[in-house]
Every structure is written in structure tokens, then in C-alpha cells.
PDB file of C-alpha atoms in Angstrom:
ATOM      1  CA  MET A   1       0.094   0.112   0.023  1.00  0.00           C
ATOM      2  CA  VAL A   2       2.777   2.243   0.783  1.00  0.00           C
ATOM      3  CA  ARG A   3       4.032   1.933  -2.773  1.00  0.00           C
ATOM      4  CA  SER A   4       0.659   2.613  -4.364  1.00  0.00           C
ATOM      5  CA  PHE A   5      -0.248   5.812  -2.357  1.00  0.00           C
ATOM      6  CA  ALA A   6       1.589   9.113  -1.772  1.00  0.00           C
ATOM      7  CA  ARG A   7      -0.163   9.713   1.708  1.00  0.00           C
ATOM      8  CA  LEU A   8      -3.263   8.661   3.743  1.00  0.00           C
ATOM      9  CA  ASP A   9      -5.436  11.311   5.207  1.00  0.00           C
ATOM     10  CA  VAL A  10      -7.778   9.281   7.295  1.00  0.00           C
ATOM     11  CA  PHE A  11      -7.743   5.864   9.056  1.00  0.00           C
ATOM     12  CA  VAL A  12     -10.670   4.592  10.888  1.00  0.00           C
ATOM     13  CA  ALA A  13      -9.553   1.730  13.113  1.00  0.00           C
ATOM     14  CA  ASN A  14     -13.080  -0.120  13.215  1.00  0.00           C
ATOM     15  CA  GLY A  15     -12.469  -3.832  13.169  1.00  0.00           C
ATOM     16  CA  ALA A  16     -14.564  -5.486  15.791  1.00  0.00           C
ATOM     17  CA  SER A  17     -15.819  -8.723  17.018  1.00  0.00           C
ATOM     18  CA  LEU A  18     -18.219  -9.410  19.980  1.00  0.00           C
ATOM     19  CA  GLY A  19     -16.619 -12.763  20.906  1.00  0.00           C
ATOM     20  CA  ALA A  20     -18.657 -15.065  23.086  1.00  0.00           C
ATOM     21  CA  ARG A  21     -21.146 -13.957  25.736  1.00  0.00           C
ATOM     22  CA  GLN A  22     -19.597 -16.003  28.532  1.00  0.00           C
ATOM     23  CA  PRO A  23     -18.561 -15.334  32.197  1.00  0.00           C
ATOM     24  CA  VAL A  24     -14.886 -14.676  32.164  1.00  0.00           C
ATOM     25  CA  ILE A  25     -14.075 -17.684  34.341  1.00  0.00           C
ATOM     26  CA  LYS A  26     -15.628 -19.992  31.679  1.00  0.00           C
ATOM     27  CA  TYR A  27     -14.376 -18.035  28.606  1.00  0.00           C
ATOM     28  CA  PRO A  28     -13.039 -20.335  25.693  1.00  0.00           C
ATOM     29  CA  LEU A  29      -9.637 -19.016  25.291  1.00  0.00           C
ATOM     30  CA  ASP A  30      -9.732 -19.591  21.602  1.00  0.00           C
ATOM     31  CA  VAL A  31     -12.587 -17.134  21.206  1.00  0.00           C
ATOM     32  CA  TRP A  32     -10.882 -14.635  23.640  1.00  0.00           C
ATOM     33  CA  ARG A  33      -7.656 -14.879  21.426  1.00  0.00           C
ATOM     34  CA  GLN A  34      -9.777 -14.342  18.197  1.00  0.00           C
ATOM     35  CA  THR A  35     -11.638 -11.324  19.627  1.00  0.00           C
ATOM     36  CA  PHE A  36      -8.171  -9.815  20.587  1.00  0.00           C
ATOM     37  CA  GLN A  37      -6.740 -10.761  17.202  1.00  0.00           C
ATOM     38  CA  ILE A  38      -9.529  -8.832  15.517  1.00  0.00           C
ATOM     39  CA  ASN A  39     -10.227  -6.076  17.851  1.00  0.00           C
ATOM     40  CA  VAL A  40      -6.627  -5.151  18.909  1.00  0.00           C
ATOM     41  CA  HIS A  41      -4.060  -6.892  16.847  1.00  0.00           C
ATOM     42  CA  ALA A  42      -5.470  -6.434  13.379  1.00  0.00           C
ATOM     43  CA  ASN A  43      -6.133  -2.767  14.121  1.00  0.00           C
ATOM     44  CA  LEU A  44      -2.614  -2.305  15.584  1.00  0.00           C
ATOM     45  CA  GLN A  45      -0.956  -4.168  12.449  1.00  0.00           C
ATOM     46  CA  LEU A  46      -2.929  -1.853  10.107  1.00  0.00           C
ATOM     47  CA  LEU A  47      -1.917   1.386  12.024  1.00  0.00           C
ATOM     48  CA  GLN A  48       1.694   0.098  11.824  1.00  0.00           C
ATOM     49  CA  GLY A  49       1.462  -0.361   8.184  1.00  0.00           C
ATOM     50  CA  LEU A  50      -0.394   2.823   7.609  1.00  0.00           C
ATOM     51  CA  ASP A  51       1.534   5.197   9.911  1.00  0.00           C
ATOM     52  CA  PRO A  52       4.185   6.050   7.348  1.00  0.00           C
ATOM     53  CA  LEU A  53       1.426   7.156   5.019  1.00  0.00           C
ATOM     54  CA  LEU A  54      -0.278   9.111   7.714  1.00  0.00           C
ATOM     55  CA  ARG A  55       3.134  10.939   8.311  1.00  0.00           C
ATOM     56  CA  LYS A  56       3.006  12.074   4.930  1.00  0.00           C
ATOM     57  CA  SER A  57      -0.168  13.774   5.050  1.00  0.00           C
ATOM     58  CA  ASP A  58      -0.463  17.449   6.048  1.00  0.00           C
ATOM     59  CA  ALA A  59      -3.140  16.443   8.346  1.00  0.00           C
ATOM     60  CA  GLY A  60      -3.322  12.838   8.998  1.00  0.00           C
ATOM     61  CA  ARG A  61      -6.287  11.570  11.197  1.00  0.00           C
ATOM     62  CA  VAL A  62      -6.784   8.415  13.124  1.00  0.00           C
ATOM     63  CA  ILE A  63     -10.162   7.520  14.536  1.00  0.00           C
ATOM     64  CA  PHE A  64     -10.361   4.583  16.874  1.00  0.00           C
ATOM     65  CA  LEU A  65     -13.664   2.994  17.658  1.00  0.00           C
ATOM     66  CA  SER A  66     -14.139   1.722  21.341  1.00  0.00           C
ATOM     67  CA  ALA A  67     -17.216   0.897  23.188  1.00  0.00           C
ATOM     68  CA  ALA A  68     -18.622   2.013  26.635  1.00  0.00           C
ATOM     69  CA  VAL A  69     -17.965  -1.565  28.154  1.00  0.00           C
ATOM     70  CA  ALA A  70     -14.101  -0.776  27.903  1.00  0.00           C
ATOM     71  CA  THR A  71     -14.480   1.333  30.949  1.00  0.00           C
ATOM     72  CA  ASN A  72     -17.921   0.160  32.268  1.00  0.00           C
ATOM     73  CA  ALA A  73     -17.762  -3.657  32.057  1.00  0.00           C
ATOM     74  CA  LYS A  74     -20.819  -5.775  32.045  1.00  0.00           C
ATOM     75  CA  VAL A  75     -21.415  -9.275  32.695  1.00  0.00           C
ATOM     76  CA  GLY A  76     -20.992 -11.516  29.456  1.00  0.00           C
ATOM     77  CA  THR A  77     -18.827  -8.892  27.640  1.00  0.00           C
ATOM     78  CA  GLY A  78     -15.474 -10.547  28.403  1.00  0.00           C
ATOM     79  CA  SER A  79     -13.022 -10.420  25.704  1.00  0.00           C
ATOM     80  CA  TYR A  80     -15.179  -7.777  23.734  1.00  0.00           C
ATOM     81  CA  ALA A  81     -14.889  -5.247  27.035  1.00  0.00           C
ATOM     82  CA  ALA A  82     -11.074  -6.268  27.555  1.00  0.00           C
ATOM     83  CA  SER A  83     -10.063  -5.892  23.798  1.00  0.00           C
ATOM     84  CA  LYS A  84     -11.734  -2.616  23.534  1.00  0.00           C
ATOM     85  CA  ALA A  85      -9.734  -1.317  26.706  1.00  0.00           C
ATOM     86  CA  ALA A  86      -6.577  -2.700  25.122  1.00  0.00           C
ATOM     87  CA  LEU A  87      -7.630  -0.739  21.928  1.00  0.00           C
ATOM     88  CA  GLU A  88      -8.062   2.480  24.034  1.00  0.00           C
ATOM     89  CA  ALA A  89      -4.549   2.099  25.520  1.00  0.00           C
ATOM     90  CA  VAL A  90      -3.244   1.674  22.037  1.00  0.00           C
ATOM     91  CA  ALA A  91      -4.907   4.802  21.006  1.00  0.00           C
ATOM     92  CA  ARG A  92      -3.812   6.787  24.131  1.00  0.00           C
ATOM     93  CA  ILE A  93      -0.195   5.626  23.650  1.00  0.00           C
ATOM     94  CA  TYR A  94      -0.129   6.444  19.882  1.00  0.00           C
ATOM     95  CA  GLY A  95      -1.629   9.784  20.665  1.00  0.00           C
ATOM     96  CA  ILE A  96       1.105  10.636  23.148  1.00  0.00           C
ATOM     97  CA  GLU A  97       3.697   9.357  20.549  1.00  0.00           C
ATOM     98  CA  GLY A  98       1.832  11.416  17.867  1.00  0.00           C
ATOM     99  CA  LYS A  99       2.026  14.717  19.906  1.00  0.00           C
ATOM    100  CA  GLY A 100       3.897  17.483  17.912  1.00  0.00           C
ATOM    101  CA  THR A 101       3.225  15.852  14.707  1.00  0.00           C
ATOM    102  CA  PRO A 102       0.415  16.875  12.161  1.00  0.00           C
ATOM    103  CA  ILE A 103      -1.437  13.562  13.048  1.00  0.00           C
ATOM    104  CA  LYS A 104      -4.394  13.946  15.278  1.00  0.00           C
ATOM    105  CA  ILE A 105      -5.542  10.747  17.117  1.00  0.00           C
ATOM    106  CA  ASN A 106      -8.899  10.349  18.715  1.00  0.00           C
ATOM    107  CA  THR A 107     -11.067   7.585  20.249  1.00  0.00           C
ATOM    108  CA  VAL A 108     -14.915   7.370  19.742  1.00  0.00           C
ATOM    109  CA  SER A 109     -17.226   5.523  21.696  1.00  0.00           C
ATOM    110  CA  PRO A 110     -20.343   5.237  19.579  1.00  0.00           C
ATOM    111  CA  GLY A 111     -22.691   4.121  22.593  1.00  0.00           C
ATOM    112  CA  ALA A 112     -25.885   2.034  21.742  1.00  0.00           C
ATOM    113  CA  THR A 113     -26.335   2.476  18.014  1.00  0.00           C
ATOM    114  CA  ARG A 114     -28.828   0.576  15.681  1.00  0.00           C
ATOM    115  CA  THR A 115     -26.310  -1.957  14.017  1.00  0.00           C
ATOM    116  CA  GLU A 116     -26.182  -5.582  13.416  1.00  0.00           C
ATOM    117  CA  MET A 117     -23.550  -6.037  16.143  1.00  0.00           C
ATOM    118  CA  ARG A 118     -25.814  -4.155  18.748  1.00  0.00           C
ATOM    119  CA  ALA A 119     -28.789  -6.350  17.675  1.00  0.00           C
ATOM    120  CA  ARG A 120     -26.450  -9.452  18.436  1.00  0.00           C
ATOM    121  CA  ALA A 121     -25.050  -8.058  21.755  1.00  0.00           C
ATOM    122  CA  ALA A 122     -28.553  -6.875  22.939  1.00  0.00           C
ATOM    123  CA  PRO A 123     -31.299  -9.152  21.230  1.00  0.00           C
ATOM    124  CA  ASP A 124     -34.004  -7.950  23.557  1.00  0.00           C
ATOM    125  CA  GLU A 125     -33.486  -4.274  23.007  1.00  0.00           C
ATOM    126  CA  ASP A 126     -35.769  -2.344  20.647  1.00  0.00           C
ATOM    127  CA  PRO A 127     -33.579  -1.144  18.055  1.00  0.00           C
ATOM    128  CA  MET A 128     -35.920   1.612  17.015  1.00  0.00           C
ATOM    129  CA  THR A 129     -35.138   3.280  20.312  1.00  0.00           C
ATOM    130  CA  LEU A 130     -31.225   3.770  19.244  1.00  0.00           C
ATOM    131  CA  LYS A 131     -29.656   6.345  17.299  1.00  0.00           C
ATOM    132  CA  THR A 132     -28.418   5.345  13.776  1.00  0.00           C
ATOM    133  CA  PRO A 133     -25.043   5.392  12.473  1.00  0.00           C
ATOM    134  CA  ASP A 134     -26.098   8.253  10.155  1.00  0.00           C
ATOM    135  CA  ASP A 135     -26.688  10.171  13.430  1.00  0.00           C
ATOM    136  CA  ILE A 136     -23.127  10.117  14.573  1.00  0.00           C
ATOM    137  CA  ALA A 137     -21.430  10.229  10.992  1.00  0.00           C
ATOM    138  CA  PRO A 138     -20.980  13.913  11.392  1.00  0.00           C
ATOM    139  CA  LEU A 139     -18.822  13.433  14.279  1.00  0.00           C
ATOM    140  CA  PHE A 140     -16.496  11.234  12.388  1.00  0.00           C
ATOM    141  CA  VAL A 141     -16.401  13.845   9.540  1.00  0.00           C
ATOM    142  CA  GLU A 142     -15.494  16.474  12.005  1.00  0.00           C
ATOM    143  CA  LEU A 143     -12.769  14.466  13.423  1.00  0.00           C
ATOM    144  CA  ALA A 144     -11.460  13.579   9.817  1.00  0.00           C
ATOM    145  CA  LEU A 145     -11.269  17.289   8.736  1.00  0.00           C
ATOM    146  CA  PRO A 146      -7.899  18.917   8.306  1.00  0.00           C
ATOM    147  CA  SER A 147      -9.203  21.830  10.426  1.00  0.00           C
ATOM    148  CA  CYS A 148      -9.968  19.451  13.481  1.00  0.00           C
ATOM    149  CA  GLN A 149      -7.419  20.206  16.095  1.00  0.00           C
ATOM    150  CA  ARG A 150      -8.849  17.817  18.724  1.00  0.00           C
ATOM    151  CA  HIS A 151      -5.998  15.336  19.716  1.00  0.00           C
ATOM    152  CA  ASP A 152      -5.691  12.322  21.933  1.00  0.00           C
ATOM    153  CA  GLU A 153      -9.225  12.631  23.318  1.00  0.00           C
ATOM    154  CA  TRP A 154     -11.851  10.033  24.043  1.00  0.00           C
ATOM    155  CA  ILE A 155     -15.171  11.262  22.649  1.00  0.00           C
ATOM    156  CA  GLY A 156     -18.499   9.655  23.807  1.00  0.00           C
ATOM    157  CA  ALA A 157     -20.883   9.973  20.758  1.00  0.00           C
ATOM    158  CA  ASP A 158     -23.858  10.460  23.041  1.00  0.00           C
ATOM    159  CA  ASP A 159     -22.479  13.438  24.859  1.00  0.00           C
ATOM    160  CA  TRP A 160     -21.332  14.929  21.402  1.00  0.00           C
ATOM    161  CA  LEU A 161     -24.848  14.517  20.062  1.00  0.00           C
ATOM    162  CA  LYS A 162     -26.245  16.403  23.199  1.00  0.00           C
ATOM    163  CA  THR A 163     -23.979  19.326  22.388  1.00  0.00           C
ATOM    164  CA  ARG A 164     -25.228  19.378  18.818  1.00  0.00           C
ATOM    165  CA  THR A 165     -28.946  19.425  19.850  1.00  0.00           C
ATOM    166  CA  ARG A 166     -28.729  22.356  22.118  1.00  0.00           C
TER     167      ARG A 166
END
């Protein structure tokens, strides 16, 4: 990819897998590893490969997608919660390391959003009560803009939406 493109302006680290809904003590380690492989290692590997292109941009932007359970774990969220917490740590470290460069790194926690993954995670929830991806898409656009100066921040999409509706 580095040979094909002169630069990369935006990378959204959104690889995610729910894993199994099991108590941690009974969690199948192969599923735990697979969840971490997708949610942390794949995103990290992409970041490592894309970093040289991001550094060539005048305004490289990296947006990591996390989840509320990374800091507010719930029963049955085992590897998903732990892997999202690990991804947040990767984002924070990369943010610190990127200070002083044109790259701006931020983490978004979308909150309960009407997606297929949310339907699998909360099958008893009425999806029509949830915001849609289109509702929070402007946040991602804002963070991707060259004019955005936010850096090394954790942004809850629900809080962001509240500020937009005032």
C-alpha cells in the first residue's frame, strides 16, 4: 500500500468482533484470542502499516472505535470489553507518541447504535429506540477534517450528540 499511495489522510480503526457472551471464568481461550486478534492486533497491524502514509499527510487523522464496556464492563462482555480497553490503551499511547506531529488521534465510543452487532449483543433491545450510524456520522467527518485540532481525546458520541442538539 505504501508503494501505491503518496499519503493517507484518514484511518478509521473499526475492526470489531463481539466474541462469546460467557462469564470470564468460563470463557473459551480460543475465542478470547480471536476477539483480541480482530479488535486489537488487526487494528494495530493496520496502524503500523499505515503510519508512514499518515505521516506524509499534512493533516493525518486516526479515529479508533471503542465501546462503553471498555470502561464500564458488564457481565458477558468478557473479551469484547477487555479488547476494547486494550485498543483504547493503544490509541492513548499512539496519541502521546504522535504529539507534535500533524497527525491527530482520537477515540470514539459510539454508544448504543442501531447496528447488526448491537442487535446480536442486545437481542431484547428495541432497535428503533437507538440512534443510527447516520446520526453520529457527522462526528467522524468532524474528526477527519484537516481543520480538526482535537487530539488524544476520548469522545462519547452520546455526549457529542447532546452538544449538537442544544
